[in-house]
């Protein structure tokens, strides 16, 4: 089964949210949970990135590449990049993978690769 | 509403302090009580971000008020991330302005170096979005790195401009006994020389070691009181004239233009409006330069310079002591240090000192209006204060 990251679409006005909220940021008119779940697209372009040379101790790597991606359709997501020489504006494609392991917990998130 | 004045101030060194957190809070409080010449207060606010997580101590304000033998004064701990300090000052203002209390002590205290710097950075990172940011390994330096890259591309800011902020603030800190870093750095040493990549490695590309503030312990205190009480104290009349606070999206990626710091813009606007002044009236400012890029960006967002021109003002030396608008004469977070919960109170301490004319070698001449910007999260909760010296 293909894993996805989900956006939350307001049932009243259609506004998309990622991450989720309790009240719609556009119409402010919905009650709790009045959202439809919509899978976020996985392709997009790299808006900005950084290479972090002192990642938190859960990450047993020397450097961690992180970025913000503008997905097709305009939604944005923060994620990890598995790209050797990232460039602002480059096309990337995401996969949902384990991004952090703390103790017995494995956290799933979006990892982007060069398209 | 009643007007609120600063009766007393106190501060510890911002560095690694080898004594317990309650004492880091108590020492500047003692200095401030002596400065004000009073022995009792009605309320104590303690601004702190990490005592429960880092120091294993909760209910900090109750411990501090007892340590100072100020019981039965009211006491609360205020946590608002790195903006806790200015938030606590705001609470102090409201307590007095409302008429509920007459004299309020606001302390900021933090002991981050009880853990190693990686753990301290991870602790601060817990203020990012747990599911959409934190899990990826996002830390505050990484958000600043991504912000800096966009900002540099958009406005033509270079690594050299960032280094100029660091050099300026390190120079200012040389004259501040309480600053964390007393280290006279040069552009040559951190950017141009063959050793620069060793002296100044990347931390969160494009930000380097000298673009990032140190992890500090430290405490600061400011005692607020009414105009009526001030008459008895014979202290300079420094009025807390303006307060503004605004919030922005939790996730940086959700902002329409992630290079805009809308919460800074709105908090500053409110603060100036309340004080009935304009940004160009400000004589001295302490901005939240946890990362060098933030000093440039905030100097534009608060209205000192046009958007995209902060780095040009820096080039011209306008923000040096002796320039048109000195920014961070204390050394800023960059060199004075950043004990997160205490930082906002530390900024207010510097401004009051400047307005009193007591800042010795780093004194800004004839400073009458001072401004602070205390930046919480990555710009998602910002508190700006305006202080005015009355004759």
Coordinates of C-alpha atoms in Angstrom, one line a residue:
Chain A
X1 CA 0.0 0.0 0.0
X2 CA 1.3 3.4 -0.9
X3 CA 1.8 5.6 2.1
X4 CA 0.6 9.3 2.0
X5 CA 0.8 12.5 4.0
X6 CA -2.7 13.9 4.3
X7 CA -4.0 17.5 4.0
X8 CA -7.3 18.5 5.7
X9 CA -9.9 20.0 3.4
X10 CA -12.6 22.1 5.0
X11 CA -16.1 20.6 4.3
X12 CA -17.6 24.1 4.2
X13 CA -15.2 26.1 2.0
X14 CA -12.8 23.7 0.6
X15 CA -9.6 25.3 2.1
X16 CA -6.7 22.8 2.4
X17 CA -4.6 22.7 5.6
X18 CA -1.3 21.0 6.2
X19 CA -0.8 20.3 9.0
X20 CA -4.3 19.9 10.4
X21 CA -6.2 22.5 12.4
X22 CA -9.3 22.3 14.5
X23 CA -10.9 25.4 12.9
X24 CA -10.6 26.3 9.2
X25 CA -8.2 29.2 8.7
X26 CA -10.2 30.6 5.8
X27 CA -13.9 30.4 6.8
X28 CA -13.4 29.9 10.5
X29 CA -16.9 28.4 10.4
X30 CA -16.5 24.7 10.8
X31 CA -16.8 22.6 13.9
X32 CA -14.1 20.1 15.0
X33 CA -13.4 17.4 12.4
X34 CA -15.4 18.9 9.6
X35 CA -12.6 18.1 7.2
X36 CA -12.1 15.6 4.4
X37 CA -8.8 13.9 4.3
X38 CA -6.9 14.4 1.0
X39 CA -3.6 12.9 0.1
X40 CA -0.9 15.5 -0.6
X41 CA 0.8 15.4 -4.0
X42 CA 4.4 14.1 -3.9
X43 CA 6.0 16.0 -6.7
X44 CA 7.0 19.6 -6.4
X45 CA 9.8 22.1 -6.5
X46 CA 12.3 22.9 -3.8
X47 CA 11.6 26.3 -2.2
X48 CA 14.5 26.4 0.2
X49 CA 16.8 24.0 2.0
X50 CA 19.5 23.8 4.6
X51 CA 22.2 21.3 5.5
X52 CA 22.2 20.9 9.2
X53 CA 25.6 19.9 10.6
X54 CA 24.5 19.4 14.2
X55 CA 21.4 17.3 13.9
X56 CA 19.5 16.3 17.1
X57 CA 21.0 13.2 18.8
X58 CA 18.2 10.9 17.5
X59 CA 19.8 11.2 14.1
X60 CA 23.1 9.2 13.8
X61 CA 24.3 11.1 10.8
X62 CA 26.9 13.8 10.3
X63 CA 24.6 16.1 8.4
X64 CA 20.9 16.3 7.7
X65 CA 19.5 17.9 4.6
X66 CA 16.1 19.6 5.3
X67 CA 13.9 21.6 3.0
X68 CA 10.5 23.2 2.2
X69 CA 8.9 21.9 -0.9
X70 CA 6.1 23.6 -2.9
X71 CA 4.0 20.7 -4.1
X72 CA 1.9 20.5 -7.2
X73 CA -1.2 22.5 -6.5
X74 CA 0.6 24.9 -4.2
X75 CA 0.5 23.3 -0.8
X76 CA 3.9 23.3 1.0
X77 CA 5.5 20.8 3.2
X78 CA 8.7 20.6 5.3
X79 CA 10.7 17.4 4.8
X80 CA 14.0 15.6 4.6
X81 CA 16.0 15.7 1.4
X82 CA 18.0 12.7 0.1
X83 CA 19.7 14.8 -2.6
X84 CA 23.5 15.2 -3.0
X85 CA 23.6 18.7 -4.4
X86 CA 20.3 20.4 -3.7
X87 CA 19.4 23.6 -5.6
X88 CA 16.6 26.0 -5.0
X89 CA 13.9 25.6 -7.6
X90 CA 14.8 22.0 -8.6
X91 CA 12.1 19.4 -9.2
X92 CA 11.8 16.8 -6.5
X93 CA 9.7 13.7 -5.8
X94 CA 8.7 12.5 -2.3
X95 CA 8.3 9.1 -0.6
X96 CA 6.8 8.5 2.8
X97 CA 9.5 6.8 4.9
X98 CA 10.8 6.5 8.4
X99 CA 12.4 9.9 9.2
X100 CA 13.1 9.6 12.9
X101 CA 13.6 6.8 15.3
X102 CA 13.3 7.6 19.0
X103 CA 13.5 4.6 21.2
X104 CA 10.8 2.1 19.9
X105 CA 8.9 4.8 18.0
X106 CA 9.4 5.1 14.3
X107 CA 8.1 8.4 12.8
X108 CA 6.9 8.4 9.2
X109 CA 7.4 11.5 7.1
X110 CA 8.2 12.8 3.6
X111 CA 11.7 12.3 2.1
X112 CA 12.4 14.0 -1.2
X113 CA 14.6 12.7 -4.0
X114 CA 15.8 14.4 -7.1
X115 CA 13.2 13.9 -9.8
Chain B
X1 CA -5.2 52.5 32.9
X2 CA -2.3 53.5 35.2
X3 CA 1.1 54.3 33.7
X4 CA 4.0 51.9 34.5
X5 CA 7.6 52.8 35.2
X6 CA 10.8 50.9 35.8
X7 CA 12.0 51.1 39.4
X8 CA 15.0 48.8 39.4
X9 CA 17.0 46.4 37.2
X10 CA 19.5 43.6 37.7
X11 CA 21.3 41.0 35.7
X12 CA 23.8 38.0 35.9
X13 CA 26.5 37.2 33.5
X14 CA 25.1 35.4 30.5
X15 CA 27.5 32.4 30.2
X16 CA 27.8 29.0 31.9
X17 CA 26.8 29.5 35.5
X18 CA 27.7 26.8 38.0
X19 CA 24.9 27.5 40.5
X20 CA 21.2 26.4 40.7
X21 CA 18.5 27.9 38.6
X22 CA 16.7 29.5 41.6
X23 CA 19.9 31.4 42.4
X24 CA 20.2 32.4 38.7
X25 CA 16.8 34.0 39.3
X26 CA 17.4 35.3 42.8
X27 CA 20.7 37.1 42.1
X28 CA 19.4 39.7 39.5
X29 CA 16.3 40.0 41.7
X30 CA 18.5 41.1 44.6
X31 CA 20.3 43.6 42.4
X32 CA 17.0 45.0 41.2
X33 CA 15.6 45.3 44.8
X34 CA 18.8 47.2 45.8
X35 CA 18.7 49.3 42.7
X36 CA 15.1 50.3 43.4
X37 CA 15.7 50.7 47.1
X38 CA 12.7 48.6 48.1
X39 CA 12.3 45.3 50.1
X40 CA 8.8 44.1 49.1
X41 CA 6.8 43.5 46.0
X42 CA 3.2 42.5 45.4
X43 CA 3.8 40.0 42.6
X44 CA 6.7 38.1 41.1
X45 CA 6.7 36.8 37.5
X46 CA 9.4 34.3 36.5
X47 CA 10.0 33.9 32.8
X48 CA 11.5 30.5 32.0
X49 CA 11.2 28.1 29.2
X50 CA 13.0 24.9 30.2
X51 CA 13.1 24.3 33.9
X52 CA 10.7 21.3 33.8
X53 CA 12.5 19.6 30.9
X54 CA 16.1 20.6 31.4
X55 CA 16.5 21.2 35.1
X56 CA 13.9 18.8 36.4
X57 CA 12.2 21.5 38.4
X58 CA 8.6 22.8 37.9
X59 CA 6.8 25.5 39.8
X60 CA 9.8 27.7 39.5
X61 CA 8.2 31.0 40.6
X62 CA 7.1 29.4 43.9
X63 CA 10.7 28.3 44.6
X64 CA 12.1 31.7 43.6
X65 CA 9.6 33.8 45.7
X66 CA 10.5 31.8 48.8
X67 CA 14.2 31.9 48.1
X68 CA 13.9 35.7 48.0
X69 CA 11.8 35.7 51.2
X70 CA 9.2 37.7 49.4
X71 CA 6.3 35.4 50.5
X72 CA 3.3 35.9 50.6
X73 CA 3.7 37.9 47.4
X74 CA 1.8 36.4 44.4
X75 CA 4.0 34.4 42.0
X76 CA 3.7 32.8 38.6
X77 CA 6.0 31.2 36.0
X78 CA 5.5 32.5 32.5
X79 CA 6.4 30.3 29.6
X80 CA 6.2 31.6 26.1
X81 CA 9.2 30.0 24.4
X82 CA 12.1 32.4 23.7
X83 CA 9.6 35.3 24.1
X84 CA 8.9 34.4 27.7
X85 CA 10.9 37.4 29.0
X86 CA 9.0 40.1 27.2
X87 CA 5.7 38.2 27.8
X88 CA 6.4 38.3 31.6
X89 CA 7.1 42.0 31.4
X90 CA 3.7 42.4 29.6
X91 CA 2.0 40.5 32.4
X92 CA 3.7 42.9 34.9
X93 CA 2.5 45.9 33.0
X94 CA -1.1 44.6 33.0
X95 CA -1.0 43.8 36.7
X96 CA 0.0 47.4 37.5
X97 CA -2.0 49.2 34.8
X98 CA -5.2 47.4 35.8
X99 CA -4.8 48.6 39.4
X100 CA -4.5 45.1 40.9
X101 CA -0.9 45.5 42.1
X102 CA 1.4 48.4 42.7
X103 CA 4.9 46.9 42.5
X104 CA 5.7 43.8 40.3
X105 CA 9.1 42.0 40.0
X106 CA 9.7 40.4 36.6
X107 CA 12.6 37.9 36.5
X108 CA 13.9 35.9 33.6
X109 CA 16.0 32.9 34.3
X110 CA 17.3 30.0 32.4
X111 CA 20.0 27.3 33.0
X112 CA 20.4 25.5 29.6
X113 CA 24.0 24.4 30.1
X114 CA 23.0 21.8 32.6
X115 CA 22.6 19.6 29.5
X116 CA 25.0 19.4 26.5
X117 CA 24.4 21.9 23.6
X118 CA 22.8 19.2 21.4
X119 CA 20.2 18.4 24.0
X120 CA 19.7 22.1 24.6
X121 CA 19.1 22.7 20.9
X122 CA 16.7 19.7 20.8
X123 CA 14.8 21.1 23.7
X124 CA 14.3 24.4 22.0
X125 CA 13.3 22.5 18.8
X126 CA 10.3 21.1 20.7
X127 CA 8.6 24.4 20.1
X128 CA 8.4 23.5 16.4
X129 CA 5.4 21.6 15.0
X130 CA 5.6 18.1 16.4
X131 CA 4.3 16.3 13.4
X132 CA 5.1 18.6 10.5
X133 CA 8.6 19.9 11.5
X134 CA 10.1 18.4 14.7
X135 CA 10.1 14.7 13.5
X136 CA 12.3 15.6 10.5
X137 CA 15.0 16.8 12.7
X138 CA 14.1 20.5 12.3
X139 CA 15.8 22.7 14.9
X140 CA 15.8 26.5 15.2
X141 CA 19.1 26.8 13.4
X142 CA 17.7 24.8 10.5
X143 CA 14.6 27.0 10.2
X144 CA 16.9 30.0 10.3
X145 CA 19.1 28.4 7.6
X146 CA 16.1 27.9 5.3
X147 CA 14.9 31.4 6.0
X148 CA 18.3 32.9 5.4
X149 CA 18.7 31.1 2.0
X150 CA 15.3 32.5 0.8
X151 CA 16.1 36.0 2.2
X152 CA 19.6 36.1 0.7
X153 CA 18.3 35.0 -2.8
X154 CA 15.4 37.6 -2.7
X155 CA 17.1 40.6 -1.3
X156 CA 20.8 40.2 -2.2
X157 CA 22.0 39.7 1.3
X158 CA 25.4 37.9 1.4
X159 CA 27.4 35.9 3.9
X160 CA 29.5 39.0 4.3
X161 CA 26.5 41.0 5.5
X162 CA 25.7 38.3 8.0
X163 CA 29.4 38.3 9.2
X164 CA 29.1 42.1 9.6
X165 CA 26.3 41.7 12.1
X166 CA 28.4 39.2 14.1
X167 CA 31.5 41.4 14.0
X168 CA 29.4 44.5 15.2
X169 CA 27.7 42.6 18.0
X170 CA 30.9 40.9 19.2
X171 CA 32.5 44.4 19.3
X172 CA 29.7 45.8 21.4
X173 CA 29.9 42.8 23.7
X174 CA 33.5 43.6 24.5
X175 CA 32.3 46.5 26.5
X176 CA 29.6 44.5 28.3
X177 CA 30.9 42.8 31.4
X178 CA 27.9 40.5 31.5
X179 CA 28.1 39.3 27.9
X180 CA 28.7 35.6 27.2
X181 CA 31.3 36.1 24.4
X182 CA 34.2 38.5 24.8
X183 CA 35.8 37.7 21.5
X184 CA 37.0 40.3 19.1
X185 CA 36.3 38.7 15.7
X186 CA 37.0 40.1 12.2
X187 CA 35.6 39.5 8.8
X188 CA 39.0 38.3 7.7
X189 CA 39.2 35.7 10.5
X190 CA 35.7 34.3 10.0
X191 CA 35.2 34.6 6.2
X192 CA 38.3 35.5 4.2
X193 CA 41.4 33.8 5.7
X194 CA 42.5 30.3 4.8
X195 CA 41.5 29.3 8.4
X196 CA 38.0 30.7 8.0
X197 CA 36.4 27.3 7.2
X198 CA 37.9 25.9 10.4
X199 CA 37.2 29.0 12.5
X200 CA 33.7 29.4 11.2
X201 CA 32.2 26.1 9.8
X202 CA 28.7 25.7 8.5
X203 CA 26.1 25.0 11.1
X204 CA 22.9 25.2 9.0
X205 CA 24.1 26.1 5.5
X206 CA 24.2 29.0 4.6
X207 CA 24.5 29.9 8.3
X208 CA 27.9 29.4 9.9
X209 CA 29.1 29.1 13.5
X210 CA 29.4 32.9 14.0
X211 CA 25.9 33.4 12.6
X212 CA 24.4 31.5 15.5
X213 CA 23.9 32.7 19.2
X214 CA 25.6 30.7 22.0
X215 CA 23.7 28.5 24.4
X216 CA 23.7 30.5 27.7
X217 CA 22.7 30.4 31.3
X218 CA 21.6 33.7 32.7
X219 CA 19.1 35.7 34.6
X220 CA 17.8 39.3 34.5
X221 CA 15.3 41.3 36.5
X222 CA 13.2 44.4 36.1
X223 CA 10.9 45.9 38.8
X224 CA 7.9 47.8 37.6
X225 CA 5.8 50.2 39.7
X226 CA 3.3 53.1 39.5
X227 CA 4.1 56.8 38.9
X228 CA 3.1 57.5 42.4
X229 CA 5.6 55.0 43.9
X230 CA 8.3 56.4 41.6
X231 CA 8.1 59.8 43.4
X232 CA 9.4 58.1 46.6
X233 CA 12.2 56.3 44.9
X234 CA 14.3 59.0 43.3
X235 CA 15.1 57.0 40.2
X236 CA 15.1 58.1 36.5
X237 CA 11.6 58.1 35.1
X238 CA 11.8 55.3 32.5
X239 CA 8.3 54.6 31.3
X240 CA 7.2 51.3 29.8
X241 CA 5.2 53.1 27.2
X242 CA 4.3 50.6 24.5
X243 CA 3.7 46.9 24.3
X244 CA 2.8 44.9 21.2
X245 CA 2.4 41.2 20.6
X246 CA 1.4 39.2 17.6
X247 CA 1.4 35.5 16.5
X248 CA 1.9 33.8 13.1
X249 CA 1.5 30.3 11.8
X250 CA 3.1 27.5 13.8
X251 CA 4.8 26.0 10.7
X252 CA 7.1 28.2 8.7
X253 CA 6.1 26.5 5.5
X254 CA 2.4 27.7 5.9
X255 CA 3.3 31.4 5.6
X256 CA 2.3 33.0 2.3
X257 CA 5.7 34.5 1.9
X258 CA 8.1 32.7 4.3
X259 CA 10.5 35.6 4.1
X260 CA 7.9 37.9 5.8
X261 CA 7.9 38.1 9.6
X262 CA 4.4 39.3 10.0
X263 CA 4.2 38.8 13.7
X264 CA 7.3 41.1 14.1
X265 CA 5.6 43.7 11.9
X266 CA 2.4 43.7 13.8
X267 CA 3.9 43.5 17.3
X268 CA 6.1 46.5 16.5
X269 CA 3.3 48.5 15.0
X270 CA 1.2 47.9 18.1
X271 CA 4.0 48.8 20.4
X272 CA 4.8 52.1 18.6
X273 CA 1.1 53.0 18.4
X274 CA 0.6 52.5 22.1
X275 CA 3.7 54.6 22.9
X276 CA 2.5 57.2 20.3
X277 CA 5.8 57.3 18.5
X278 CA 7.2 56.3 15.1
X279 CA 10.0 53.9 14.3
X280 CA 12.2 56.8 13.3
X281 CA 11.9 58.3 16.8
X282 CA 13.8 55.3 18.3
X283 CA 17.3 56.1 19.6
X284 CA 18.4 52.6 20.6
X285 CA 17.1 49.1 19.9
X286 CA 17.7 45.5 21.1
X287 CA 16.6 43.1 18.4
X288 CA 16.4 39.3 18.7
X289 CA 19.5 38.2 16.8
X290 CA 19.5 34.6 17.7
X291 CA 20.8 34.3 14.1
X292 CA 22.5 37.1 12.3
X293 CA 20.0 37.1 9.5
X294 CA 17.2 37.9 12.1
X295 CA 18.8 41.3 13.0
X296 CA 18.7 42.3 9.4
X297 CA 15.1 41.0 8.8
X298 CA 13.7 42.4 12.1
X299 CA 15.3 45.8 11.5
X300 CA 13.2 46.0 8.4
X301 CA 10.0 44.5 9.7
X302 CA 9.8 46.8 12.8
X303 CA 10.0 49.7 10.4
X304 CA 13.5 51.1 11.0
X305 CA 14.5 50.4 7.3
X306 CA 12.6 49.6 4.2
X307 CA 12.1 45.9 3.4
X308 CA 15.2 44.6 1.7
X309 CA 17.4 47.5 2.8
X310 CA 18.4 46.4 6.3
X311 CA 21.7 45.0 5.0
X312 CA 22.4 48.3 3.2
X313 CA 21.9 50.2 6.5
X314 CA 24.3 47.8 8.1
X315 CA 26.9 48.4 5.4
X316 CA 26.7 52.2 6.0
X317 CA 27.3 51.6 9.7
X318 CA 23.9 53.1 10.7
X319 CA 23.4 50.3 13.3
X320 CA 26.7 50.7 15.1
X321 CA 27.1 52.6 18.4
X322 CA 27.6 56.1 17.1
X323 CA 25.4 55.4 14.1
X324 CA 22.0 56.8 13.4
X325 CA 20.2 53.9 15.1
X326 CA 22.4 51.6 17.2
X327 CA 21.1 48.1 17.3
X328 CA 22.1 45.6 20.0
X329 CA 24.6 47.7 21.9
X330 CA 24.7 45.0 24.5
X331 CA 26.1 42.5 22.0
X332 CA 22.7 41.1 21.3
X333 CA 21.8 37.4 21.6
X334 CA 24.7 36.8 19.2
X335 CA 27.4 37.8 21.7
X336 CA 25.7 38.8 24.9
X337 CA 24.1 35.4 24.9
X338 CA 20.7 33.7 24.7
X339 CA 19.3 32.1 27.9
X340 CA 16.0 31.6 26.2
X341 CA 13.4 32.4 28.9
X342 CA 15.6 35.2 30.3
X343 CA 16.4 36.9 27.0
X344 CA 13.5 39.3 26.8
X345 CA 14.1 40.6 30.3
X346 CA 17.8 40.9 29.4
X347 CA 16.9 43.1 26.4
X348 CA 14.7 45.3 28.6
X349 CA 17.6 45.6 31.1
X350 CA 19.9 46.9 28.4
X351 CA 17.4 49.5 27.2
X352 CA 16.7 50.8 30.7
X353 CA 20.4 51.0 31.3
X354 CA 20.9 52.9 28.1
X355 CA 18.0 55.3 28.8
X356 CA 19.4 55.9 32.3
X357 CA 22.8 56.8 30.7
X358 CA 24.5 54.0 32.7
X359 CA 25.9 51.9 29.9
X360 CA 29.5 53.2 30.2
X361 CA 31.6 52.6 27.1
X362 CA 28.8 51.2 25.0
X363 CA 26.4 54.1 25.9
X364 CA 24.3 55.5 23.1
X365 CA 24.4 59.3 23.4
X366 CA 21.2 61.1 24.5
X367 CA 19.1 57.9 24.2
X368 CA 15.5 58.8 25.2
X369 CA 13.5 56.2 23.4
X370 CA 14.4 52.5 23.4
X371 CA 12.8 49.5 21.8
X372 CA 13.1 45.7 22.2
X373 CA 11.9 42.9 19.9
X374 CA 11.7 39.5 21.6
X375 CA 11.1 36.8 19.0
X376 CA 9.5 33.5 20.0
X377 CA 9.4 30.3 18.0
X378 CA 10.5 31.0 14.6
X379 CA 8.6 34.2 14.5
X380 CA 5.3 32.7 15.6
X381 CA 5.0 34.7 18.8
X382 CA 6.6 38.1 19.1
X383 CA 6.6 40.7 21.8
X384 CA 7.9 44.3 21.3
X385 CA 8.4 46.8 24.0
X386 CA 8.9 50.6 23.9
X387 CA 10.5 52.4 26.8
X388 CA 10.6 56.2 27.0
X389 CA 12.7 58.4 29.3
X390 CA 10.7 61.2 30.9
X391 CA 12.3 64.4 32.2

